[in-house]
């Protein structure tokens, strides 16, 4: 998978407004209503990640999830990162989580 250029990254970031860029990663924090829901979100994200063969870094702190995406094989951001970011956004919304 090819790395995206700066213009493509900017365009894709505008489509996932809860995500911010930090170097060669995009990051988002999700706040779930409770711990059990946070774990349900992680499980749903894991299923989508497996489907895409793309795996985020997830840090779980009670009901707060910190997610980071990058495509290590490509050495930066690719379309796959933004596809998974959009799926994470939908999962979070389905579970009543906030940014």
PDB file of C-alpha atoms in Angstrom:
ATOM      1  CA  UNK A   1       0.000   0.000   0.000  1.00  0.00           C
ATOM      2  CA  UNK A   2       1.363   3.415  -0.978  1.00  0.00           C
ATOM      3  CA  UNK A   3       1.891   6.287   1.422  1.00  0.00           C
ATOM      4  CA  UNK A   4      -0.405   9.234   0.915  1.00  0.00           C
ATOM      5  CA  UNK A   5       1.085  12.601  -0.027  1.00  0.00           C
ATOM      6  CA  UNK A   6       0.459  15.710   2.094  1.00  0.00           C
ATOM      7  CA  UNK A   7      -2.488  16.908   0.000  1.00  0.00           C
ATOM      8  CA  UNK A   8      -4.214  13.520   0.239  1.00  0.00           C
ATOM      9  CA  UNK A   9      -3.598  13.341   3.993  1.00  0.00           C
ATOM     10  CA  UNK A  10      -5.123  16.793   4.492  1.00  0.00           C
ATOM     11  CA  UNK A  11      -8.127  15.881   2.373  1.00  0.00           C
ATOM     12  CA  UNK A  12      -8.703  12.601   4.213  1.00  0.00           C
ATOM     13  CA  UNK A  13      -8.254  14.243   7.640  1.00  0.00           C
ATOM     14  CA  UNK A  14     -11.094  16.616   6.814  1.00  0.00           C
ATOM     15  CA  UNK A  15     -13.347  13.544   6.455  1.00  0.00           C
ATOM     16  CA  UNK A  16     -12.497  12.236   9.950  1.00  0.00           C
ATOM     17  CA  UNK A  17     -12.597  15.419  12.061  1.00  0.00           C
ATOM     18  CA  UNK A  18     -12.152  13.672  15.431  1.00  0.00           C
ATOM     19  CA  UNK A  19      -8.684  12.504  14.361  1.00  0.00           C
ATOM     20  CA  UNK A  20      -5.498  14.567  14.527  1.00  0.00           C
ATOM     21  CA  UNK A  21      -2.187  14.008  12.871  1.00  0.00           C
ATOM     22  CA  UNK A  22       0.964  13.541  14.917  1.00  0.00           C
ATOM     23  CA  UNK A  23       3.897  12.886  12.616  1.00  0.00           C
ATOM     24  CA  UNK A  24       3.209   9.710  10.668  1.00  0.00           C
ATOM     25  CA  UNK A  25       0.176   8.739  12.776  1.00  0.00           C
ATOM     26  CA  UNK A  26      -3.400   9.811  13.179  1.00  0.00           C
ATOM     27  CA  UNK A  27      -4.817   9.741  16.709  1.00  0.00           C
ATOM     28  CA  UNK A  28      -8.167   9.908  18.414  1.00  0.00           C
ATOM     29  CA  UNK A  29      -9.453   9.581  21.960  1.00  0.00           C
ATOM     30  CA  UNK A  30     -12.845   7.950  22.485  1.00  0.00           C
ATOM     31  CA  UNK A  31     -14.710   8.311  25.766  1.00  0.00           C
ATOM     32  CA  UNK A  32     -17.210   5.504  26.340  1.00  0.00           C
ATOM     33  CA  UNK A  33     -20.145   5.737  28.745  1.00  0.00           C
ATOM     34  CA  UNK A  34     -18.556   3.081  30.988  1.00  0.00           C
ATOM     35  CA  UNK A  35     -15.769   0.502  31.102  1.00  0.00           C
ATOM     36  CA  UNK A  36     -17.875  -2.357  29.748  1.00  0.00           C
ATOM     37  CA  UNK A  37     -18.818  -0.243  26.718  1.00  0.00           C
ATOM     38  CA  UNK A  38     -15.163   0.727  26.209  1.00  0.00           C
ATOM     39  CA  UNK A  39     -14.257  -2.961  25.967  1.00  0.00           C
ATOM     40  CA  UNK A  40     -17.162  -3.579  23.563  1.00  0.00           C
ATOM     41  CA  UNK A  41     -15.806  -0.772  21.360  1.00  0.00           C
ATOM     42  CA  UNK A  42     -12.335  -2.337  21.426  1.00  0.00           C
ATOM     43  CA  UNK A  43     -13.817  -5.707  20.429  1.00  0.00           C
ATOM     44  CA  UNK A  44     -15.721  -4.151  17.520  1.00  0.00           C
ATOM     45  CA  UNK A  45     -12.629  -2.216  16.401  1.00  0.00           C
ATOM     46  CA  UNK A  46     -10.590  -5.430  16.596  1.00  0.00           C
ATOM     47  CA  UNK A  47     -13.046  -7.175  14.281  1.00  0.00           C
ATOM     48  CA  UNK A  48     -12.869  -4.365  11.717  1.00  0.00           C
ATOM     49  CA  UNK A  49      -9.080  -4.224  12.024  1.00  0.00           C
ATOM     50  CA  UNK A  50      -8.831  -7.941  11.317  1.00  0.00           C
ATOM     51  CA  UNK A  51     -11.094  -7.526   8.273  1.00  0.00           C
ATOM     52  CA  UNK A  52      -8.753  -4.827   6.942  1.00  0.00           C
ATOM     53  CA  UNK A  53      -5.566  -6.609   8.067  1.00  0.00           C
ATOM     54  CA  UNK A  54      -4.655  -3.351   9.780  1.00  0.00           C
ATOM     55  CA  UNK A  55      -4.184  -3.074  13.512  1.00  0.00           C
ATOM     56  CA  UNK A  56      -4.318   0.090  15.627  1.00  0.00           C
ATOM     57  CA  UNK A  57      -2.450   0.843  18.806  1.00  0.00           C
ATOM     58  CA  UNK A  58      -5.072   1.080  21.548  1.00  0.00           C
ATOM     59  CA  UNK A  59      -4.450   2.288  25.083  1.00  0.00           C
ATOM     60  CA  UNK A  60      -7.351   1.561  27.450  1.00  0.00           C
ATOM     61  CA  UNK A  61      -7.729   3.781  30.515  1.00  0.00           C
ATOM     62  CA  UNK A  62     -11.012   2.904  32.248  1.00  0.00           C
ATOM     63  CA  UNK A  63     -13.590   4.271  29.781  1.00  0.00           C
ATOM     64  CA  UNK A  64     -11.120   6.356  27.756  1.00  0.00           C
ATOM     65  CA  UNK A  65      -9.564   4.775  24.647  1.00  0.00           C
ATOM     66  CA  UNK A  66      -6.573   6.320  22.902  1.00  0.00           C
ATOM     67  CA  UNK A  67      -6.145   5.045  19.345  1.00  0.00           C
ATOM     68  CA  UNK A  68      -3.246   5.576  16.955  1.00  0.00           C
ATOM     69  CA  UNK A  69      -3.098   4.499  13.317  1.00  0.00           C
ATOM     70  CA  UNK A  70      -0.217   4.269  10.882  1.00  0.00           C
ATOM     71  CA  UNK A  71       0.821   1.797   8.222  1.00  0.00           C
ATOM     72  CA  UNK A  72       4.175   0.521   9.418  1.00  0.00           C
ATOM     73  CA  UNK A  73       4.896  -1.412   6.208  1.00  0.00           C
ATOM     74  CA  UNK A  74       4.527   1.783   4.168  1.00  0.00           C
ATOM     75  CA  UNK A  75       6.365   3.951   6.667  1.00  0.00           C
ATOM     76  CA  UNK A  76       3.510   6.393   7.089  1.00  0.00           C
ATOM     77  CA  UNK A  77      -0.139   7.109   6.450  1.00  0.00           C
ATOM     78  CA  UNK A  78      -2.079   5.218   3.790  1.00  0.00           C
ATOM     79  CA  UNK A  79      -5.673   4.923   2.691  1.00  0.00           C
ATOM     80  CA  UNK A  80      -6.023   1.953   5.040  1.00  0.00           C
ATOM     81  CA  UNK A  81      -5.480   4.229   8.070  1.00  0.00           C
ATOM     82  CA  UNK A  82      -8.300   6.513   7.069  1.00  0.00           C
ATOM     83  CA  UNK A  83     -10.624   3.631   6.202  1.00  0.00           C
ATOM     84  CA  UNK A  84     -10.145   2.182   9.679  1.00  0.00           C
ATOM     85  CA  UNK A  85     -10.473   5.647  11.266  1.00  0.00           C
ATOM     86  CA  UNK A  86     -13.901   6.079   9.645  1.00  0.00           C
ATOM     87  CA  UNK A  87     -14.943   2.643  10.898  1.00  0.00           C
ATOM     88  CA  UNK A  88     -13.754   3.500  14.416  1.00  0.00           C
ATOM     89  CA  UNK A  89     -15.853   6.670  14.265  1.00  0.00           C
ATOM     90  CA  UNK A  90     -18.957   4.677  13.305  1.00  0.00           C
ATOM     91  CA  UNK A  91     -18.333   2.104  16.040  1.00  0.00           C
ATOM     92  CA  UNK A  92     -17.841   4.809  18.661  1.00  0.00           C
ATOM     93  CA  UNK A  93     -21.057   6.550  17.601  1.00  0.00           C
ATOM     94  CA  UNK A  94     -22.983   3.253  17.678  1.00  0.00           C
ATOM     95  CA  UNK A  95     -21.890   2.778  21.309  1.00  0.00           C
ATOM     96  CA  UNK A  96     -22.737   6.322  22.386  1.00  0.00           C
ATOM     97  CA  UNK A  97     -19.096   7.295  22.868  1.00  0.00           C
ATOM     98  CA  UNK A  98     -17.801  10.860  22.565  1.00  0.00           C
ATOM     99  CA  UNK A  99     -14.565  12.421  21.429  1.00  0.00           C
TER     100      UNK A  99
END
